[in-house]
C-alpha positions as a printed NumPy array, in Angstrom:
array([[  0.   ,   0.   ,   0.   ],
       [  2.76 ,   2.467,   0.822],
       [  4.379,   1.996,  -2.602],
       [  1.092,   2.512,  -4.446],
       [  0.271,   5.656,  -2.437],
       [  3.738,   7.052,  -3.15 ],
       [  3.224,   6.396,  -6.871],
       [ -0.077,   8.26 ,  -6.955],
       [ -0.296,  11.186,  -9.37 ],
       [ -2.07 ,  13.218,  -6.714],
       [ -3.622,  12.921,  -3.271],
       [ -7.084,  14.085,  -2.224],
       [ -7.576,  14.736,   1.479],
       [-11.252,  14.607,   2.362],
       [-13.632,  14.3  ,   5.288],
       [-15.697,  11.554,   3.689],
       [-15.167,   9.338,   0.674],
       [-18.46 ,   7.982,  -0.659],
       [-18.137,   5.053,  -3.047],
       [-21.054,   4.558,  -5.436],
       [-23.08 ,   7.245,  -7.236],
       [-26.446,   5.568,  -7.14 ],
       [-29.317,   7.202,  -5.221],
       [-27.946,   6.051,  -1.855],
       [-24.392,   7.292,  -2.334],
       [-25.603,  10.54 ,  -3.858],
       [-27.915,  11.249,  -0.925],
       [-25.106,  10.599,   1.579],
       [-22.652,  12.773,  -0.381],
       [-25.206,  15.569,  -0.744],
       [-26.147,  15.493,   2.944],
       [-22.52 ,  15.77 ,   4.076],
       [-21.566,  18.222,   1.334],
       [-24.323,  20.611,   2.312],
       [-22.937,  20.648,   5.833],
       [-19.71 ,  22.002,   4.411],
       [-17.81 ,  18.728,   4.655],
       [-15.156,  17.927,   2.091],
       [-16.578,  14.952,   0.182],
       [-15.045,  12.8  ,  -2.542],
       [-17.492,  10.647,  -4.516],
       [-16.186,   7.677,  -6.513],
       [-18.153,   5.92 ,  -9.272],
       [-16.88 ,   3.16 , -11.538],
       [-19.313,   4.   , -14.346],
       [-18.988,   6.857, -16.824],
       [-20.66 ,  10.159, -16.017],
       [-24.336,  10.001, -17.083],
       [-25.927,  12.668, -19.238],
       [-27.67 ,  15.274, -17.104],
       [-30.297,  16.016, -19.751],
       [-31.927,  14.252, -22.659],
       [-33.661,  10.865, -22.641],
       [-32.925,   8.157, -20.057],
       [-30.589,   5.286, -20.933],
       [-31.867,   2.596, -23.291],
       [-33.45 ,  -0.517, -21.83 ],
       [-36.056,  -1.116, -19.122],
       [-35.99 ,   1.583, -16.467],
       [-35.483,   0.624, -12.828],
       [-38.63 ,   1.749, -11.016],
       [-39.166,   1.848,  -7.255],
       [-42.098,   2.536,  -4.966],
       [-40.93 ,   5.173,  -2.498],
       [-42.869,   5.356,   0.746],
       [-43.948,   8.56 ,   2.573],
       [-41.245,   8.324,   5.258],
       [-38.568,   8.272,   2.546],
       [-40.311,  10.932,   0.465],
       [-40.134,  13.202,   3.503],
       [-36.342,  12.879,   3.492],
       [-36.261,  13.791,  -0.212],
       [-38.576,  16.701,   0.504],
       [-36.106,  18.021,   3.085],
       [-33.42 ,  17.822,   0.392],
       [-35.6  ,  20.016,  -1.815],
       [-36.112,  17.537,  -4.687],
       [-39.538,  16.023,  -3.995],
       [-41.6  ,  18.498,  -6.015],
       [-39.47 ,  17.978,  -9.117],
       [-39.338,  14.219,  -8.582],
       [-43.132,  14.046,  -8.43 ],
       [-43.434,  15.514, -11.936],
       [-42.319,  12.272, -13.595],
       [-43.707,   9.871, -11.004],
       [-46.882,   7.91 , -10.454],
       [-48.873,   8.827,  -7.345],
       [-50.109,   5.903,  -5.225],
       [-52.842,   6.994,  -2.761],
       [-52.953,   3.766,  -0.763],
       [-53.096,  -0.008,  -0.859],
       [-55.513,  -2.924,  -0.683],
       [-54.547,  -6.372,   0.609],
       [-56.274,  -9.532,  -0.637],
       [-56.036, -13.035,   0.798],
       [-57.432, -15.869,  -1.304],
       [-59.256, -13.385,  -3.531],
       [-61.041, -11.621,  -0.665],
       [-60.359,  -8.033,   0.414],
       [-58.729,  -8.167,   3.853],
       [-57.637,  -4.546,   4.367],
       [-57.771,  -1.152,   2.682],
       [-55.417,   1.671,   3.609],
       [-54.985,   5.269,   2.499],
       [-51.857,   7.256,   3.275],
       [-53.817,  10.463,   3.883],
       [-55.749,   8.696,   6.664],
       [-52.659,   7.358,   8.445],
       [-51.722,   9.232,  11.62 ],
       [-48.31 ,  10.852,  11.413],
       [-47.877,  10.218,   7.7  ],
       [-45.54 ,  13.009,   6.464],
       [-46.572,  12.795,   2.775],
       [-50.14 ,  11.739,   1.813],
       [-49.092,   9.213,  -0.849],
       [-46.333,   6.96 ,  -2.089],
       [-44.63 ,   7.513,  -5.444],
       [-43.568,   5.132,  -8.181],
       [-40.37 ,   6.675,  -9.542],
       [-37.653,   5.875, -12.039],
       [-34.291,   5.572, -10.273],
       [-32.715,   7.448, -13.175],
       [-34.869,  10.495, -12.416],
       [-33.8  ,  10.503,  -8.766],
       [-30.127,  10.133,  -9.714],
       [-30.373,  13.012, -12.177],
       [-31.959,  15.321,  -9.578],
       [-29.425,  14.471,  -6.869],
       [-26.509,  14.932,  -9.292],
       [-27.802,  18.387, -10.198],
       [-27.929,  19.329,  -6.512],
       [-24.456,  17.918,  -5.94 ],
       [-23.001,  19.91 ,  -8.851],
       [-23.72 ,  23.125,  -6.941],
       [-21.336,  22.174,  -4.117],
       [-17.696,  23.234,  -4.673],
       [-16.604,  21.138,  -1.677],
       [-17.664,  17.873,  -3.382],
       [-15.293,  16.194,  -5.845],
       [-16.681,  13.479,  -8.149],
       [-14.369,  10.987,  -9.866],
       [-16.061,   9.026, -12.66 ],
       [-14.784,   5.747, -14.117],
       [-12.929,   5.284, -10.846],
       [-11.795,   1.827,  -9.738],
       [-10.654,   1.356,  -6.147],
       [ -7.709,  -1.051,  -5.987],
       [ -6.518,  -0.876,  -2.386],
       [ -7.896,   0.247,   0.937],
       [ -6.184,   0.741,   4.255],
       [ -8.969,   1.142,   6.776],
       [ -8.332,   3.515,   9.644],
       [ -8.692,   2.399,  13.243],
       [ -9.033,   4.449,  16.405],
       [ -9.562,   7.758,  14.626],
       [ -6.924,   7.214,  11.951],
       [ -7.729,   8.053,   8.347],
       [ -8.452,   5.5  ,   5.65 ],
       [ -6.506,   5.582,   2.401],
       [ -7.856,   4.365,  -0.938],
       [ -5.84 ,   3.933,  -4.111],
       [ -8.078,   4.772,  -7.052],
       [ -7.394,   4.53 , -10.758],
       [ -9.394,   6.697, -13.129],
       [ -8.345,   6.867, -16.765],
       [ -4.568,   7.287, -16.861],
       [ -4.406,   8.771, -13.382],
       [ -3.805,   7.136, -10.019],
       [ -5.28 ,   9.022,  -7.073],
       [ -4.732,   8.457,  -3.368],
       [ -7.841,   9.412,  -1.389],
       [ -7.14 ,  10.092,   2.277],
       [-10.468,  10.087,   4.166],
       [-11.654,  10.314,   7.748],
       [-14.657,   8.157,   6.842],
       [-15.43 ,   5.852,   3.919],
       [-19.107,   5.175,   3.078],
       [-19.497,   2.13 ,   0.84 ],
       [-22.65 ,   2.495,  -1.269],
       [-21.305,   0.363,  -4.11 ],
       [-23.953,  -2.346,  -4.123],
       [-24.266,  -6.029,  -3.402],
       [-20.867,  -6.861,  -4.982],
       [-19.192,  -4.104,  -2.978],
       [-15.492,  -3.669,  -3.718],
       [-15.015,  -1.624,  -0.549],
       [-16.627,  -4.329,   1.581],
       [-14.237,  -6.892,   0.111],
       [-11.16 ,  -4.674,   0.489],
       [-12.113,  -3.925,   4.095],
       [-12.313,  -7.66 ,   4.804],
       [-15.951,  -7.593,   5.951],
       [-17.478, -11.082,   5.47 ],
       [-20.71 , -11.196,   3.487],
       [-23.199, -13.719,   2.177],
       [-24.546, -12.86 ,  -1.277],
       [-27.25 , -15.403,  -2.106],
       [-29.411, -15.372,  -5.259],
       [-33.128, -15.855,  -4.733],
       [-34.33 , -19.243,  -5.913],
       [-37.815, -17.916,  -6.564],
       [-39.205, -16.301,  -9.686],
       [-39.943, -12.629, -10.348],
       [-41.865, -11.607, -13.471],
       [-43.413,  -8.267, -14.331],
       [-45.326,  -6.863, -17.254],
       [-46.423,  -3.286, -17.969],
       [-49.785,  -2.471, -19.527],
       [-51.551,   0.871, -20.075],
       [-53.618,   2.155, -17.18 ],
       [-57.18 ,   0.823, -17.488],
       [-59.961,   3.411, -17.891],
       [-61.079,   4.663, -14.492],
       [-58.222,   2.993, -12.605],
       [-57.797,   4.634,  -9.183],
       [-54.022,   4.134,  -8.826],
       [-54.302,   2.091,  -5.633],
       [-51.632,  -0.565,  -5.126],
       [-53.196,  -4.005,  -4.666],
       [-51.378,  -6.993,  -3.194],
       [-52.847, -10.456,  -3.763],
       [-51.694, -13.388,  -1.613],
       [-52.772, -16.928,  -2.456],
       [-51.71 , -20.342,  -3.679],
       [-50.317, -18.63 ,  -6.792],
       [-47.755, -16.828,  -4.603],
       [-47.863, -13.023,  -4.557],
       [-49.169, -10.635,  -7.19 ],
       [-48.791,  -6.857,  -7.025],
       [-50.836,  -4.438,  -9.12 ],
       [-49.399,  -0.924,  -8.968],
       [-48.194,   2.093, -10.92 ],
       [-44.991,   2.052, -12.964],
       [-43.843,   5.677, -12.741],
       [-46.218,   7.634, -14.981],
       [-46.109,   4.979, -17.709],
       [-49.057,   2.821, -16.729],
       [-49.825,  -0.209, -14.621],
       [-47.337,  -2.953, -13.761],
       [-48.297,  -6.45 , -12.66 ],
       [-45.557,  -8.141, -10.628],
       [-45.83 , -11.881, -10.069],
       [-43.552, -13.398,  -7.427],
       [-43.69 , -17.124,  -6.789],
       [-41.543, -20.201,  -6.278],
       [-39.554, -21.506,  -9.233],
       [-41.616, -24.675,  -9.729],
       [-44.917, -22.793,  -9.893],
       [-43.444, -20.275, -12.32 ],
       [-41.994, -23.019, -14.544],
       [-45.426, -24.595, -15.043],
       [-46.62 , -21.283, -16.457],
       [-43.589, -19.921, -18.275],
       [-42.602, -23.081, -20.155],
       [-45.439, -22.583, -22.571],
       [-47.306, -19.887, -24.533],
       [-47.79 , -16.463, -22.979],
       [-51.511, -17.221, -22.719],
       [-50.692, -19.344, -19.666],
       [-49.35 , -16.259, -17.915],
       [-52.396, -14.265, -19.017],
       [-54.622, -16.977, -17.565],
       [-52.72 , -16.954, -14.268],
       [-52.792, -13.175, -13.89 ],
       [-56.446, -12.978, -14.932],
       [-57.381, -15.667, -12.407],
       [-55.904, -13.563,  -9.609],
       [-57.333, -10.241, -10.846],
       [-60.571, -11.138, -12.703],
       [-61.682,  -7.51 , -13.086],
       [-58.623,  -6.905, -15.323],
       [-58.889, -10.176, -17.287],
       [-60.013,  -8.625, -20.57 ],
       [-57.485,  -5.778, -20.238],
       [-54.616,  -8.175, -19.565],
       [-55.575, -10.426, -22.478],
       [-55.756,  -7.403, -24.779],
       [-52.338,  -6.017, -23.828],
       [-50.179,  -9.036, -22.935],
       [-49.609, -10.926, -26.157],
       [-45.911, -11.867, -26.253],
       [-43.22 , -13.09 , -23.879],
       [-41.044, -10.204, -25.073],
       [-43.246,  -7.928, -22.947],
       [-42.43 ,  -9.854, -19.778],
       [-39.378,  -8.939, -17.708],
       [-37.627, -11.512, -15.519],
       [-35.373, -10.3  , -12.698],
       [-32.882, -12.158, -10.523],
       [-32.711, -10.761,  -7.   ],
       [-30.041, -11.361,  -4.362],
       [-29.977, -11.324,  -0.593],
       [-26.94 ,  -9.766,   1.107],
       [-26.084, -10.25 ,   4.77 ],
       [-22.869,  -9.072,   6.364],
       [-21.273,  -9.821,   9.723],
       [-20.985,  -6.113,  10.536],
       [-22.036,  -2.881,   8.824],
       [-18.906,  -0.965,   9.827],
       [-15.263,  -1.61 ,  10.534],
       [-13.089,   1.165,  11.846],
       [-14.172,   4.203,   9.851],
       [-15.505,   2.203,   6.882],
       [-19.32 ,   2.102,   6.857],
       [-21.509,  -0.043,   4.583],
       [-24.697,   1.608,   3.33 ],
       [-27.688,   0.107,   1.522],
       [-27.187,  -2.977,  -0.644],
       [-23.535,  -3.185,   0.397],
       [-24.779,  -4.095,   3.88 ],
       [-28.201,  -5.665,   3.331],
       [-29.333,  -6.348,  -0.221],
       [-32.974,  -7.392,  -0.504],
       [-35.564,  -8.912,  -2.786],
       [-38.106,  -6.542,  -4.339],
       [-40.967,  -8.074,  -2.317],
       [-42.398,  -5.338,  -0.104],
       [-40.443,  -2.63 ,  -1.945],
       [-38.091,  -1.889,   0.949],
       [-34.689,  -2.079,  -0.734],
       [-34.384,   1.545,  -1.849],
       [-36.491,   2.827,   1.059],
       [-34.378,   1.297,   3.817],
       [-31.179,   2.211,   1.96 ],
       [-32.078,   5.896,   1.624],
       [-33.19 ,   5.996,   5.248],
       [-29.88 ,   4.441,   6.276],
       [-27.907,   6.921,   4.162],
       [-29.624,   9.914,   5.783],
       [-29.273,   8.578,   9.33 ],
       [-25.658,   7.507,   8.891],
       [-24.659,  10.773,   7.212],
       [-25.884,  12.604,  10.308],
       [-23.903,  10.268,  12.578],
       [-20.772,  10.678,  10.444],
       [-21.181,  14.462,  10.588],
       [-21.387,  14.28 ,  14.38 ],
       [-18.237,  12.148,  14.507],
       [-16.419,  14.612,  12.227],
       [-17.35 ,  17.373,  14.671],
       [-15.469,  15.569,  17.404],
       [-18.113,  13.178,  18.579],
       [-17.795,   9.424,  18.8  ],
       [-18.332,   7.031,  15.913],
       [-20.036,   4.671,  18.368],
       [-23.393,   6.014,  17.207],
       [-22.944,   4.107,  13.957],
       [-22.645,   0.801,  15.811],
       [-25.643,   1.661,  17.991],
       [-27.674,   2.463,  14.881],
       [-26.727,  -0.908,  13.389],
       [-27.717,  -2.755,  16.569],
       [-31.23 ,  -1.301,  16.341],
       [-31.598,  -1.498,  12.556],
       [-30.133,  -4.925,  11.804],
       [-32.812,  -7.133,  13.503],
       [-35.57 ,  -5.383,  11.545],
       [-33.706,  -5.712,   8.243],
       [-32.926,  -9.393,   8.745],
       [-36.507, -10.164,   9.815],
       [-37.767,  -8.445,   6.667],
       [-35.343, -10.456,   4.548],
       [-36.707, -13.638,   6.146],
       [-40.262, -12.534,   5.319],
       [-39.158, -12.017,   1.724],
       [-37.655, -15.51 ,   1.55 ],
       [-40.875, -17.082,   2.859],
       [-42.89 , -15.274,   0.167],
       [-40.593, -15.864,  -2.785],
       [-38.809, -19.191,  -2.577],
       [-41.28 , -21.849,  -1.438],
       [-44.922, -22.6  ,  -2.266],
       [-47.061, -20.868,   0.366],
       [-47.915, -23.268,   3.233],
       [-51.667, -23.687,   3.266],
       [-51.751, -24.193,   7.018],
       [-50.076, -20.871,   7.797],
       [-52.179, -17.796,   8.461],
       [-52.053, -15.711,   5.29 ],
       [-51.852, -12.538,   7.342],
       [-48.363, -13.583,   8.468],
       [-47.148, -13.263,   4.879],
       [-47.934,  -9.564,   4.472],
       [-45.759,  -6.696,   5.74 ],
       [-47.54 ,  -4.122,   7.879],
       [-48.777,  -1.121,   5.909],
       [-47.92 ,   1.327,   8.698],
       [-44.333,   0.048,   8.928],
       [-43.865,   0.375,   5.161],
       [-45.295,   3.904,   5.172],
       [-43.641,   5.268,   8.335],
       [-40.522,   3.133,   8.694],
       [-39.247,   0.841,  11.409],
       [-40.85 ,   1.97 ,  14.689],
       [-37.614,   1.809,  16.678],
       [-35.789,   4.282,  14.44 ],
       [-38.557,   6.747,  13.555],
       [-37.087,   9.322,  15.91 ],
       [-33.693,   8.855,  14.242],
       [-35.276,   9.316,  10.813],
       [-36.904,  12.528,  12.072],
       [-33.506,  13.716,  13.277],
       [-32.043,  12.83 ,   9.877],
       [-34.796,  14.816,   8.129],
       [-33.914,  17.874,  10.209],
       [-30.238,  17.279,   9.404],
       [-30.997,  17.209,   5.656],
       [-32.982,  20.43 ,   5.883],
       [-30.353,  22.385,   7.87 ],
       [-27.938,  23.826,   5.3  ],
       [-26.831,  26.919,   7.21 ],
       [-24.561,  25.427,   9.849],
       [-21.203,  26.371,  11.364],
       [-19.666,  24.014,   8.795],
       [-21.595,  25.512,   5.872],
       [-19.986,  26.893,   2.753]])
């Protein structure tokens, strides 16, 4: 490591090095940058276009819950994000074809935003990048590959050797936030053990136009078929997501697309004619492989794992991006406190409260995605609680509120 640092073309000394310029890394970098911290952001991909059409191929779309939308509102991007999003006013839950519960966000006590949003991740990235570009104390290195990491202990700095183009850069950081996904390079270089396990279940989705008079409510159907979600796909229309075990999916997908139409129509009879009219070819159907990530610890010394680097999830329940953005906001506040002379112990305390909830949710996802549903089990045990999805994990709601205030407070003693 010493030889490679000495051979570096230049050295960047920074308060925080954030690795990964997806939504999670961008939020963390923006939160710390707005507090006046020196931030270096590393991304292995090329710099995306800040205007024009989105990249080719199917867009990654996420349902963002009110608790997370509140954080984005405090950043000042929610109004613009809503322009290209699909508004979801609430949700209905069905067990065995029968309506079991109906919820509306605007009727939920303490709900900070009266709806959820279905958003394209690209739109969120573009907005956060635009905000980040206004901060002269944030340096972004694109097409940057991290080759070595010496993690600091006991208040010492971490040093990363980064290659970008023909240049080798040594990044000397007081904290390193790894938001570089399930195959995290930083996690590996830091020597943090991780299990990365592909889901053995099946995930299929298909987008159709919004039916006339559709109310935009998300509807979750639990039954012997597995799990079917009817919801908005950004502003594009309606998406039907079918999650089931591999054997059940194989019986349907190893034949003509009409078998899928029959399955979907049997779960949602009111849309049967609409589905048959608009789903006519397997080319319309997207298949996604999800992975579960579990790590032994979320931090080591001053290296902190954020989002999928620490706890990758299945799409069931739509909590991957939500929990990751919540983590990024909370951890950025704790890192800022540590940079001000406080203790980094708050990060470990946050993990001790957050981890049991995350791992329990991952277990719920496994039970809904990888085996045929047990008929003897109460169906209600298969569904996540609406209030928890909307408002976040009860044990950290006060921390999320603190993080929201942190995101909103730009004029601080550390400000630009």
